[in-house]
Amino acid sequence: MTDPGALLDPPNRPCAGEEIYNLAARLFPICRSIAGPGVRETLRLLSDWVPLQFHEVPTGTRAFDWEVPREWAIRDAYIKNAAGERVLDFRANNLHVVSYSAPVYGRFRLDALKPRIHTLPDRPDAIPYRTSYYAETWGFCMTHRALEALPDGEYEARIDATLAPGSLTYGEYRHQGETDEEVLLTAHVCHPSMANDNCSGLALLATLARAIVSRRTRYSYRFLFAPGTIGAIVWLSRNEAVAKRIAHGLILAGVGDRGALTYKQSRRGDAAIDRAIAHVLRHCAPSSRIVAFSPYGYDERQYCSPGFNLPVGLLQRSPFASYPEYHSSADDLSFITPDSLEESYAIVSAALDVIESDKRFLTTSPKCEPQLGRRGLYGSLGGRNTGGADAMLWVLNLSDGRNSLLDIADRAGLPLASIRAAAALLLEHALLCPVPEVEAPS
Ligand code: ZN
């Protein structure tokens, strides 16, 4: 048996981090919102990496307690001073406009305009990111320093945008595996120019999809690129039957900053994905953190709502809203690094390897240990120092049909890779046999 976990071979992939970073940099300039041309442009770009199927859901379509919103398209926005100079320019940074702003055009005294201008007084050189999806309004965002420098007087303000019926767009790619049971991997596509939030997750997910497209896998894989919250809600409302087949799921968001990895467990807390990620983090990223589920954050709020309660966790680096660059222009391409993206990619790949290869076996000699020395097996995996002989003894002892390879690895405190290698060798020598999955006790 070859190593069943060699799904993605992360150590052998050259510079996934650079590749992911470069894709994030291409996604960065696009002005995205929850529905409109920015989402489509992003998905078209991602289609070069993964053969996405586009879904368009018309404005007004009901999705549980929600409704598909109008599309937002923005062409230009500015504030001009009396001399006609742009003191705020959407073309320089798309964060300058409150996302989903209604159009406006008029002349305003600075005092009248100020309540419409959002800044970050404690980070005076960063432009905040603000949205107003579900209450129609308009507004601008700028650095506090630039606002402070504006002299009193009259200004011309314009937001050349359209809020109109259209459709919400999401992109999907499904890879067929040996079984119809699915792994859902998703990232949200709804933010304008911020690198960690959303570009890093989108780029990592697309790179992962491209690696899986040509692989033979045990599970089927569904890659979903959808706007946050409303996208997940719309997808779930249209895919209740598919949702029943989701065996494992992972949301990728904010995976490129320099902070340590943070995994947020599914609502179940003990799902296979929770255990797989915990195993990989324990052995490969010891400075990482695992946090329990909470009903705020990203789309785990929807996937883990009680009517679905799917085994879907969230992988990020610094937790959202915990870092000063969060939701501001400081979350730019210098805030993410190829090394961080590389590590995030390797951890996701390794966790998928765990899920793909976590099977149960039965020892063929349950009454006392089989004689390994006679078969030349004792020390054949490198002796005790590498855990080789120990791994074999753990596999033989715990392979009573109840314990999976991951159960054994966790109980032995060994990386799954060594448990897998031991199992492969024991299978070769007919000291183990597979347990048909349908007969495995739960
Ligand atoms: Zn965000």
Short mmCIF file of C-alpha atoms and ligand atoms in Angstrom, two decimals:
data_model
loop_
_atom_site.label_atom_id
_atom_site.label_comp_id
_atom_site.label_asym_id
_atom_site.label_seq_id
_atom_site.Cartn_x
_atom_site.Cartn_y
_atom_site.Cartn_z
CA MET A 1 0.00 0.00 0.00
CA THR A 2 1.35 3.41 -0.82
CA ASP A 3 0.86 6.11 1.77
CA PRO A 4 -2.84 6.92 1.48
CA GLY A 5 -2.27 10.39 2.85
CA ALA A 6 -0.16 11.71 0.03
CA LEU A 7 -2.97 13.84 -1.32
CA LEU A 8 -1.21 17.11 -1.82
CA ASP A 9 2.39 16.50 -0.82
CA PRO A 10 2.78 19.99 0.63
CA PRO A 11 6.52 19.61 1.36
CA ASN A 12 7.21 18.90 -2.31
CA ARG A 13 5.20 21.75 -3.73
CA PRO A 14 7.48 24.55 -4.79
CA CYS A 15 6.65 27.93 -3.31
CA ALA A 16 2.87 27.69 -2.97
CA GLY A 17 3.24 30.80 -0.81
CA GLU A 18 4.57 32.94 -3.66
CA GLU A 19 1.89 31.64 -5.99
CA ILE A 20 -0.88 32.40 -3.50
CA TYR A 21 0.57 35.82 -2.71
CA ASN A 22 0.73 36.75 -6.39
CA LEU A 23 -2.88 35.72 -6.90
CA ALA A 24 -3.95 37.72 -3.83
CA ALA A 25 -2.13 40.73 -5.33
CA ARG A 26 -4.12 40.36 -8.55
CA LEU A 27 -7.40 40.16 -6.61
CA PHE A 28 -6.51 43.10 -4.38
CA PRO A 29 -7.44 46.09 -6.61
CA ILE A 30 -10.97 44.89 -7.42
CA CYS A 31 -13.80 46.78 -5.72
CA ARG A 32 -16.00 43.99 -4.42
CA SER A 33 -19.28 44.18 -2.55
CA ILE A 34 -21.92 41.57 -1.71
CA ALA A 35 -23.44 41.67 -5.21
CA GLY A 36 -22.37 43.30 -8.43
CA PRO A 37 -19.60 43.50 -11.01
CA GLY A 38 -16.74 43.33 -8.45
CA VAL A 39 -17.79 39.82 -7.39
CA ARG A 40 -18.06 38.67 -11.01
CA GLU A 41 -14.70 40.13 -11.95
CA THR A 42 -13.12 38.35 -8.98
CA LEU A 43 -14.72 35.03 -9.91
CA ARG A 44 -13.65 35.43 -13.54
CA LEU A 45 -10.08 35.93 -12.42
CA LEU A 46 -10.27 32.90 -10.12
CA SER A 47 -11.60 30.87 -13.07
CA ASP A 48 -8.06 30.82 -14.45
CA TRP A 49 -7.14 28.68 -11.43
CA VAL A 50 -10.24 26.58 -10.98
CA PRO A 51 -13.08 25.81 -13.44
CA LEU A 52 -15.79 27.67 -11.55
CA GLN A 53 -19.46 27.34 -12.26
CA PHE A 54 -21.15 30.74 -11.85
CA HIS A 55 -24.54 30.93 -10.14
CA GLU A 56 -26.71 34.04 -10.45
CA VAL A 57 -29.56 34.37 -7.94
CA PRO A 58 -31.99 37.20 -8.76
CA THR A 59 -32.54 40.16 -6.43
CA GLY A 60 -35.56 39.54 -4.24
CA THR A 61 -35.14 35.75 -4.08
CA ARG A 62 -36.03 34.52 -0.61
CA ALA A 63 -33.42 32.58 1.35
CA PHE A 64 -34.80 31.52 4.72
CA ASP A 65 -35.34 34.81 6.63
CA TRP A 66 -33.30 36.80 4.11
CA GLU A 67 -33.69 38.18 0.63
CA VAL A 68 -31.13 38.57 -2.16
CA PRO A 69 -30.17 42.27 -2.21
CA ARG A 70 -29.75 44.62 -5.13
CA GLU A 71 -26.48 44.85 -7.00
CA TRP A 72 -24.09 47.65 -6.28
CA ALA A 73 -21.99 49.10 -9.06
CA ILE A 74 -19.66 52.02 -8.50
CA ARG A 75 -17.89 54.01 -11.18
CA ASP A 76 -16.36 56.92 -9.33
CA ALA A 77 -16.54 58.95 -6.14
CA TYR A 78 -14.82 62.04 -4.83
CA ILE A 79 -14.89 65.08 -2.61
CA LYS A 80 -13.60 68.18 -4.36
CA ASN A 81 -12.52 71.45 -2.75
CA ALA A 82 -13.40 74.92 -4.03
CA ALA A 83 -10.46 74.78 -6.42
CA GLY A 84 -11.90 71.61 -7.99
CA GLU A 85 -9.12 69.40 -6.56
CA ARG A 86 -10.01 65.94 -5.31
CA VAL A 87 -9.32 65.85 -1.57
CA LEU A 88 -10.82 62.35 -1.51
CA ASP A 89 -10.58 60.11 -4.57
CA PHE A 90 -12.17 56.69 -5.03
CA ARG A 91 -9.75 56.03 -7.87
CA ALA A 92 -6.85 56.21 -5.42
CA ASN A 93 -8.40 53.78 -2.91
CA ASN A 94 -11.78 52.07 -3.14
CA LEU A 95 -12.12 52.09 0.66
CA HIS A 96 -12.87 55.82 0.40
CA VAL A 97 -16.55 55.05 -0.15
CA VAL A 98 -18.84 53.30 2.32
CA SER A 99 -19.45 50.01 0.56
CA TYR A 100 -22.96 49.75 -0.88
CA SER A 101 -23.46 53.52 -0.65
CA ALA A 102 -26.45 55.06 -2.39
CA PRO A 103 -25.50 57.60 -5.08
CA VAL A 104 -25.16 61.24 -4.12
CA TYR A 105 -24.18 64.48 -5.79
CA GLY A 106 -24.20 67.90 -4.20
CA ARG A 107 -22.37 70.76 -2.54
CA PHE A 108 -21.95 70.64 1.21
CA ARG A 109 -20.43 72.78 3.93
CA LEU A 110 -17.66 70.81 5.65
CA ASP A 111 -19.73 70.73 8.88
CA ALA A 112 -22.62 69.11 7.02
CA LEU A 113 -20.31 66.62 5.29
CA LYS A 114 -18.35 65.59 8.36
CA PRO A 115 -21.01 63.28 9.84
CA ARG A 116 -20.81 61.37 6.54
CA ILE A 117 -17.04 60.92 6.73
CA HIS A 118 -15.70 57.98 8.75
CA THR A 119 -12.16 58.01 10.11
CA LEU A 120 -10.04 56.15 12.66
CA PRO A 121 -8.80 58.80 15.14
CA ASP A 122 -6.55 56.29 16.89
CA ARG A 123 -4.99 55.17 13.58
CA PRO A 124 -4.84 58.53 11.82
CA ASP A 125 -3.10 57.25 8.67
CA ALA A 126 -5.48 54.39 7.88
CA ILE A 127 -8.73 54.57 5.93
CA PRO A 128 -11.47 52.55 7.65
CA TYR A 129 -13.61 50.00 5.79
CA ARG A 130 -17.31 50.63 6.33
CA THR A 131 -20.38 49.00 4.84
CA SER A 132 -24.06 49.66 4.90
CA TYR A 133 -25.75 46.71 3.26
CA TYR A 134 -29.11 46.57 4.91
CA ALA A 135 -29.91 50.24 5.67
CA GLU A 136 -29.63 52.53 2.67
CA THR A 137 -27.29 55.45 3.23
CA TRP A 138 -24.19 57.02 1.79
CA GLY A 139 -20.83 58.00 3.16
CA PHE A 140 -17.10 58.37 2.74
CA CYS A 141 -14.06 57.06 4.56
CA MET A 142 -10.70 58.77 4.82
CA THR A 143 -7.65 59.02 7.02
CA HIS A 144 -8.18 61.06 10.13
CA ARG A 145 -5.09 63.08 9.25
CA ALA A 146 -6.56 64.06 5.86
CA LEU A 147 -9.88 65.03 7.42
CA GLU A 148 -8.17 67.19 10.04
CA ALA A 149 -6.31 68.99 7.27
CA LEU A 150 -9.47 70.02 5.41
CA PRO A 151 -10.18 73.73 5.76
CA ASP A 152 -13.74 74.88 6.38
CA GLY A 153 -15.64 75.78 3.29
CA GLU A 154 -17.83 74.25 0.65
CA TYR A 155 -17.10 70.93 -1.01
CA GLU A 156 -18.53 69.02 -3.95
CA ALA A 157 -19.30 65.42 -3.04
CA ARG A 158 -20.18 62.74 -5.52
CA ILE A 159 -20.76 59.01 -5.37
CA ASP A 160 -21.44 57.76 -8.87
CA ALA A 161 -22.97 54.40 -8.00
CA THR A 162 -26.01 52.32 -8.83
CA LEU A 163 -28.08 50.17 -6.51
CA ALA A 164 -30.38 48.21 -8.79
CA PRO A 165 -32.08 44.82 -9.15
CA GLY A 166 -29.77 42.22 -10.63
CA SER A 167 -28.39 39.11 -9.01
CA LEU A 168 -26.11 37.77 -6.35
CA THR A 169 -23.24 35.78 -7.81
CA TYR A 170 -21.35 32.87 -6.34
CA GLY A 171 -18.83 30.52 -7.87
CA GLU A 172 -18.59 26.82 -7.24
CA TYR A 173 -16.41 23.94 -8.31
CA ARG A 174 -17.13 20.34 -7.39
CA HIS A 175 -14.51 17.64 -7.67
CA GLN A 176 -15.88 14.10 -7.74
CA GLY A 177 -14.15 11.66 -5.43
CA GLU A 178 -14.66 7.94 -4.80
CA THR A 179 -17.65 8.73 -2.59
CA ASP A 180 -20.37 11.37 -2.79
CA GLU A 181 -19.61 12.48 0.74
CA GLU A 182 -18.27 15.99 0.46
CA VAL A 183 -15.65 18.24 1.92
CA LEU A 184 -16.84 21.87 1.73
CA LEU A 185 -14.08 24.45 1.42
CA THR A 186 -15.15 28.06 1.23
CA ALA A 187 -13.92 31.65 1.31
CA HIS A 188 -15.98 34.81 1.13
CA VAL A 189 -15.79 37.32 -1.67
CA CYS A 190 -17.36 40.64 -0.72
CA HIS A 191 -14.64 43.03 0.47
CA PRO A 192 -12.91 45.74 -1.55
CA SER A 193 -9.14 46.22 -1.43
CA MET A 194 -7.95 44.44 1.67
CA ALA A 195 -5.25 41.80 1.40
CA ASN A 196 -5.77 39.56 4.40
CA ASP A 197 -9.52 39.97 4.45
CA ASN A 198 -10.64 38.55 1.76
CA CYS A 199 -7.87 38.20 -0.82
CA SER A 200 -5.69 35.77 1.16
CA GLY A 201 -8.50 33.25 1.68
CA LEU A 202 -9.70 33.47 -1.92
CA ALA A 203 -6.20 32.99 -3.31
CA LEU A 204 -5.39 30.09 -1.00
CA LEU A 205 -8.68 28.35 -1.78
CA ALA A 206 -8.19 28.73 -5.55
CA THR A 207 -4.64 27.38 -5.31
CA LEU A 208 -5.85 24.42 -3.28
CA ALA A 209 -8.63 23.75 -5.77
CA ARG A 210 -6.16 23.75 -8.62
CA ALA A 211 -4.08 21.13 -6.79
CA ILE A 212 -7.11 18.91 -6.17
CA VAL A 213 -8.68 19.14 -9.65
CA SER A 214 -6.42 16.42 -11.04
CA ARG A 215 -6.18 14.24 -7.90
CA ARG A 216 -7.94 11.00 -7.13
CA THR A 217 -9.59 11.55 -3.78
CA ARG A 218 -11.71 9.53 -1.42
CA TYR A 219 -14.11 12.41 -0.73
CA SER A 220 -15.73 14.72 -3.21
CA TYR A 221 -14.68 18.34 -2.78
CA ARG A 222 -16.83 21.42 -3.13
CA PHE A 223 -15.09 24.78 -3.43
CA LEU A 224 -17.42 27.69 -2.78
CA PHE A 225 -16.60 31.33 -3.39
CA ALA A 226 -19.54 33.41 -2.16
CA PRO A 227 -20.20 36.76 -0.50
CA GLY A 228 -20.12 36.62 3.30
CA THR A 229 -23.31 35.90 5.25
CA ILE A 230 -25.88 36.39 2.47
CA GLY A 231 -23.87 34.17 0.10
CA ALA A 232 -23.69 31.31 2.59
CA ILE A 233 -27.39 31.73 3.45
CA VAL A 234 -28.39 31.72 -0.22
CA TRP A 235 -26.18 28.70 -0.94
CA LEU A 236 -27.63 26.74 1.99
CA SER A 237 -31.19 27.64 0.98
CA ARG A 238 -30.56 26.18 -2.48
CA ASN A 239 -28.51 23.17 -1.39
CA GLU A 240 -30.20 21.54 1.58
CA ALA A 241 -29.80 18.10 0.01
CA VAL A 242 -26.12 18.72 -0.70
CA ALA A 243 -25.60 19.98 2.85
CA LYS A 244 -26.62 16.55 4.16
CA ARG A 245 -23.64 15.04 2.35
CA ILE A 246 -21.08 17.43 3.85
CA ALA A 247 -18.85 15.28 6.01
CA HIS A 248 -16.22 17.93 6.68
CA GLY A 249 -15.97 21.64 6.04
CA LEU A 250 -13.57 24.50 6.43
CA ILE A 251 -13.83 28.26 6.01
CA LEU A 252 -10.63 30.05 5.07
CA ALA A 253 -10.37 33.71 6.00
CA GLY A 254 -7.47 35.94 6.97
CA VAL A 255 -4.80 33.32 6.27
CA GLY A 256 -1.96 35.60 5.17
CA ASP A 257 -0.93 37.85 8.08
CA ARG A 258 2.11 37.27 10.29
CA GLY A 259 0.14 36.13 13.33
CA ALA A 260 -0.01 32.51 14.52
CA LEU A 261 -2.72 30.25 13.12
CA THR A 262 -6.06 30.18 14.91
CA TYR A 263 -8.59 27.41 14.38
CA LYS A 264 -12.15 27.94 15.46
CA GLN A 265 -13.93 24.67 16.05
CA SER A 266 -17.24 23.73 14.52
CA ARG A 267 -20.32 24.02 16.72
CA ARG A 268 -20.01 20.27 17.37
CA GLY A 269 -16.50 20.78 18.73
CA ASP A 270 -15.53 17.14 18.20
CA ALA A 271 -16.13 16.77 14.47
CA ALA A 272 -13.51 14.96 12.42
CA ILE A 273 -12.38 18.26 10.91
CA ASP A 274 -11.86 19.66 14.42
CA ARG A 275 -9.73 16.65 15.34
CA ALA A 276 -7.82 16.64 12.04
CA ILE A 277 -6.86 20.31 12.30
CA ALA A 278 -5.97 19.98 15.98
CA HIS A 279 -3.72 17.03 15.15
CA VAL A 280 -1.91 18.86 12.37
CA LEU A 281 -1.52 22.07 14.38
CA ARG A 282 -0.18 20.17 17.38
CA HIS A 283 2.56 18.56 15.30
CA CYS A 284 3.29 21.28 12.73
CA ALA A 285 2.38 24.66 14.25
CA PRO A 286 2.79 24.51 18.01
CA SER A 287 2.28 28.26 18.49
CA SER A 288 -1.21 28.01 16.98
CA ARG A 289 -4.41 28.36 18.99
CA ILE A 290 -7.69 26.51 18.97
CA VAL A 291 -10.81 28.36 20.05
CA ALA A 292 -14.29 27.05 20.69
CA PHE A 293 -17.25 27.81 18.45
CA SER A 294 -19.14 31.05 19.00
CA PRO A 295 -22.12 32.31 17.02
CA TYR A 296 -20.34 35.38 15.66
CA GLY A 297 -17.58 35.62 13.09
CA TYR A 298 -17.71 34.35 9.53
CA ASP A 299 -19.98 31.92 7.71
CA GLU A 300 -19.71 29.27 10.44
CA ARG A 301 -22.65 31.25 11.84
CA GLN A 302 -24.74 29.89 8.97
CA TYR A 303 -23.20 26.45 8.37
CA CYS A 304 -23.32 25.75 12.11
CA SER A 305 -26.82 27.16 12.67
CA PRO A 306 -28.88 24.54 14.52
CA GLY A 307 -30.93 23.51 11.49
CA PHE A 308 -27.71 22.50 9.70
CA ASN A 309 -25.10 22.05 12.43
CA LEU A 310 -22.53 21.10 9.82
CA PRO A 311 -19.02 20.02 10.78
CA VAL A 312 -17.50 23.26 9.49
CA GLY A 313 -14.63 25.05 11.22
CA LEU A 314 -12.78 28.27 10.49
CA LEU A 315 -9.08 28.59 9.86
CA GLN A 316 -7.52 32.03 10.17
CA ARG A 317 -4.26 33.43 11.45
CA SER A 318 -4.82 36.45 13.74
CA PRO A 319 -8.48 36.27 14.74
CA PHE A 320 -10.68 38.75 12.86
CA ALA A 321 -11.12 42.14 14.57
CA SER A 322 -8.18 41.40 16.89
CA TYR A 323 -5.50 43.29 14.97
CA PRO A 324 -5.30 47.04 14.39
CA GLU A 325 -5.02 46.67 10.59
CA TYR A 326 -8.38 44.83 10.49
CA HIS A 327 -10.99 46.41 8.19
CA SER A 328 -8.76 49.28 7.14
CA SER A 329 -6.38 50.34 4.40
CA ALA A 330 -3.52 49.06 6.59
CA ASP A 331 -4.64 45.55 5.58
CA ASP A 332 -2.70 45.97 2.35
CA LEU A 333 -0.32 43.72 0.45
CA SER A 334 2.49 44.45 2.92
CA PHE A 335 0.33 43.01 5.70
CA ILE A 336 0.39 39.48 4.19
CA THR A 337 3.44 37.38 3.41
CA PRO A 338 4.21 34.41 1.16
CA ASP A 339 5.60 32.53 4.18
CA SER A 340 2.37 32.88 6.15
CA LEU A 341 0.31 31.86 3.12
CA GLU A 342 2.62 28.90 2.57
CA GLU A 343 2.19 27.72 6.15
CA SER A 344 -1.60 28.16 6.03
CA TYR A 345 -1.69 26.20 2.78
CA ALA A 346 0.47 23.42 4.21
CA ILE A 347 -1.74 23.11 7.30
CA VAL A 348 -4.96 22.91 5.26
CA SER A 349 -3.37 20.38 2.90
CA ALA A 350 -2.12 18.28 5.79
CA ALA A 351 -5.54 18.38 7.48
CA LEU A 352 -7.16 17.19 4.24
CA ASP A 353 -4.56 14.42 4.09
CA VAL A 354 -5.61 13.38 7.57
CA ILE A 355 -9.26 13.28 6.57
CA GLU A 356 -8.53 11.38 3.36
CA SER A 357 -6.44 8.75 5.08
CA ASP A 358 -8.21 8.31 8.41
CA LYS A 359 -9.39 4.71 8.15
CA ARG A 360 -9.93 1.81 10.52
CA PHE A 361 -8.10 -1.49 10.34
CA LEU A 362 -8.26 -4.81 12.12
CA THR A 363 -5.27 -6.68 13.42
CA THR A 364 -5.11 -10.22 12.04
CA SER A 365 -3.43 -11.49 15.21
CA PRO A 366 -5.37 -10.08 18.13
CA LYS A 367 -4.15 -12.65 20.63
CA CYS A 368 -0.73 -11.39 21.76
CA GLU A 369 1.65 -9.48 19.55
CA PRO A 370 2.65 -11.04 16.26
CA GLN A 371 6.36 -11.79 16.08
CA LEU A 372 7.71 -8.77 14.24
CA GLY A 373 11.37 -9.83 14.34
CA ARG A 374 10.71 -13.00 12.35
CA ARG A 375 9.17 -10.86 9.60
CA GLY A 376 12.03 -8.39 9.60
CA LEU A 377 9.68 -5.65 10.78
CA TYR A 378 11.26 -4.80 14.10
CA GLY A 379 13.27 -1.64 13.49
CA SER A 380 12.31 -1.51 9.82
CA LEU A 381 10.77 1.92 10.29
CA GLY A 382 13.87 3.40 11.80
CA GLY A 383 13.73 2.06 15.34
CA ARG A 384 12.41 3.60 18.48
CA ASN A 385 13.89 7.05 17.98
CA THR A 386 11.55 7.87 15.11
CA GLY A 387 8.61 6.19 16.74
CA GLY A 388 8.71 3.47 14.07
CA ALA A 389 8.52 0.39 16.27
CA ASP A 390 6.32 2.21 18.76
CA ALA A 391 4.01 3.24 15.95
CA MET A 392 3.72 -0.35 14.76
CA LEU A 393 2.90 -1.61 18.26
CA TRP A 394 0.29 1.13 18.71
CA VAL A 395 -1.33 0.27 15.39
CA LEU A 396 -1.38 -3.45 16.14
CA ASN A 397 -2.76 -2.94 19.62
CA LEU A 398 -5.48 -0.40 18.84
CA SER A 399 -6.60 -1.81 15.48
CA ASP A 400 -9.55 -3.63 16.96
CA GLY A 401 -11.88 -2.12 14.39
CA ARG A 402 -12.95 0.71 16.67
CA ASN A 403 -10.02 3.08 16.44
CA SER A 404 -9.13 4.98 13.31
CA LEU A 405 -5.55 5.82 12.42
CA LEU A 406 -6.12 9.34 13.77
CA ASP A 407 -7.46 7.92 17.05
CA ILE A 408 -4.30 5.84 17.29
CA ALA A 409 -2.00 8.73 16.40
CA ASP A 410 -3.59 11.00 19.00
CA ARG A 411 -3.49 8.34 21.70
CA ALA A 412 0.13 7.52 20.87
CA GLY A 413 1.08 11.20 20.66
CA LEU A 414 2.65 10.53 17.25
CA PRO A 415 2.13 12.29 13.92
CA LEU A 416 -0.40 10.55 11.73
CA ALA A 417 2.26 10.13 9.04
CA SER A 418 4.24 7.66 11.17
CA ILE A 419 1.08 5.78 12.15
CA ARG A 420 0.14 5.62 8.46
CA ALA A 421 3.57 4.35 7.48
CA ALA A 422 3.38 1.66 10.16
CA ALA A 423 -0.11 0.65 9.00
CA ALA A 424 1.08 0.45 5.39
CA LEU A 425 3.89 -1.90 6.35
CA LEU A 426 1.63 -4.07 8.51
CA LEU A 427 -0.90 -4.29 5.66
CA GLU A 428 1.86 -5.45 3.33
CA HIS A 429 2.66 -8.25 5.77
CA ALA A 430 -1.01 -9.16 6.18
CA LEU A 431 -0.90 -8.26 9.86
CA LEU A 432 -3.72 -5.78 9.30
CA CYS A 433 -6.81 -5.86 7.16
CA PRO A 434 -9.16 -3.01 6.28
CA VAL A 435 -12.49 -2.65 8.04
CA PRO A 436 -15.23 -1.94 5.53
CA GLU A 437 -16.42 1.54 6.48
CA VAL A 438 -20.10 0.58 6.63
CA GLU A 439 -19.31 -2.01 9.28
CA ALA A 440 -17.23 0.28 11.41
CA PRO A 441 -18.80 0.81 14.81
CA SER A 442 -19.57 4.39 15.57
ZN ZN B 1 -14.18 41.44 6.89
#
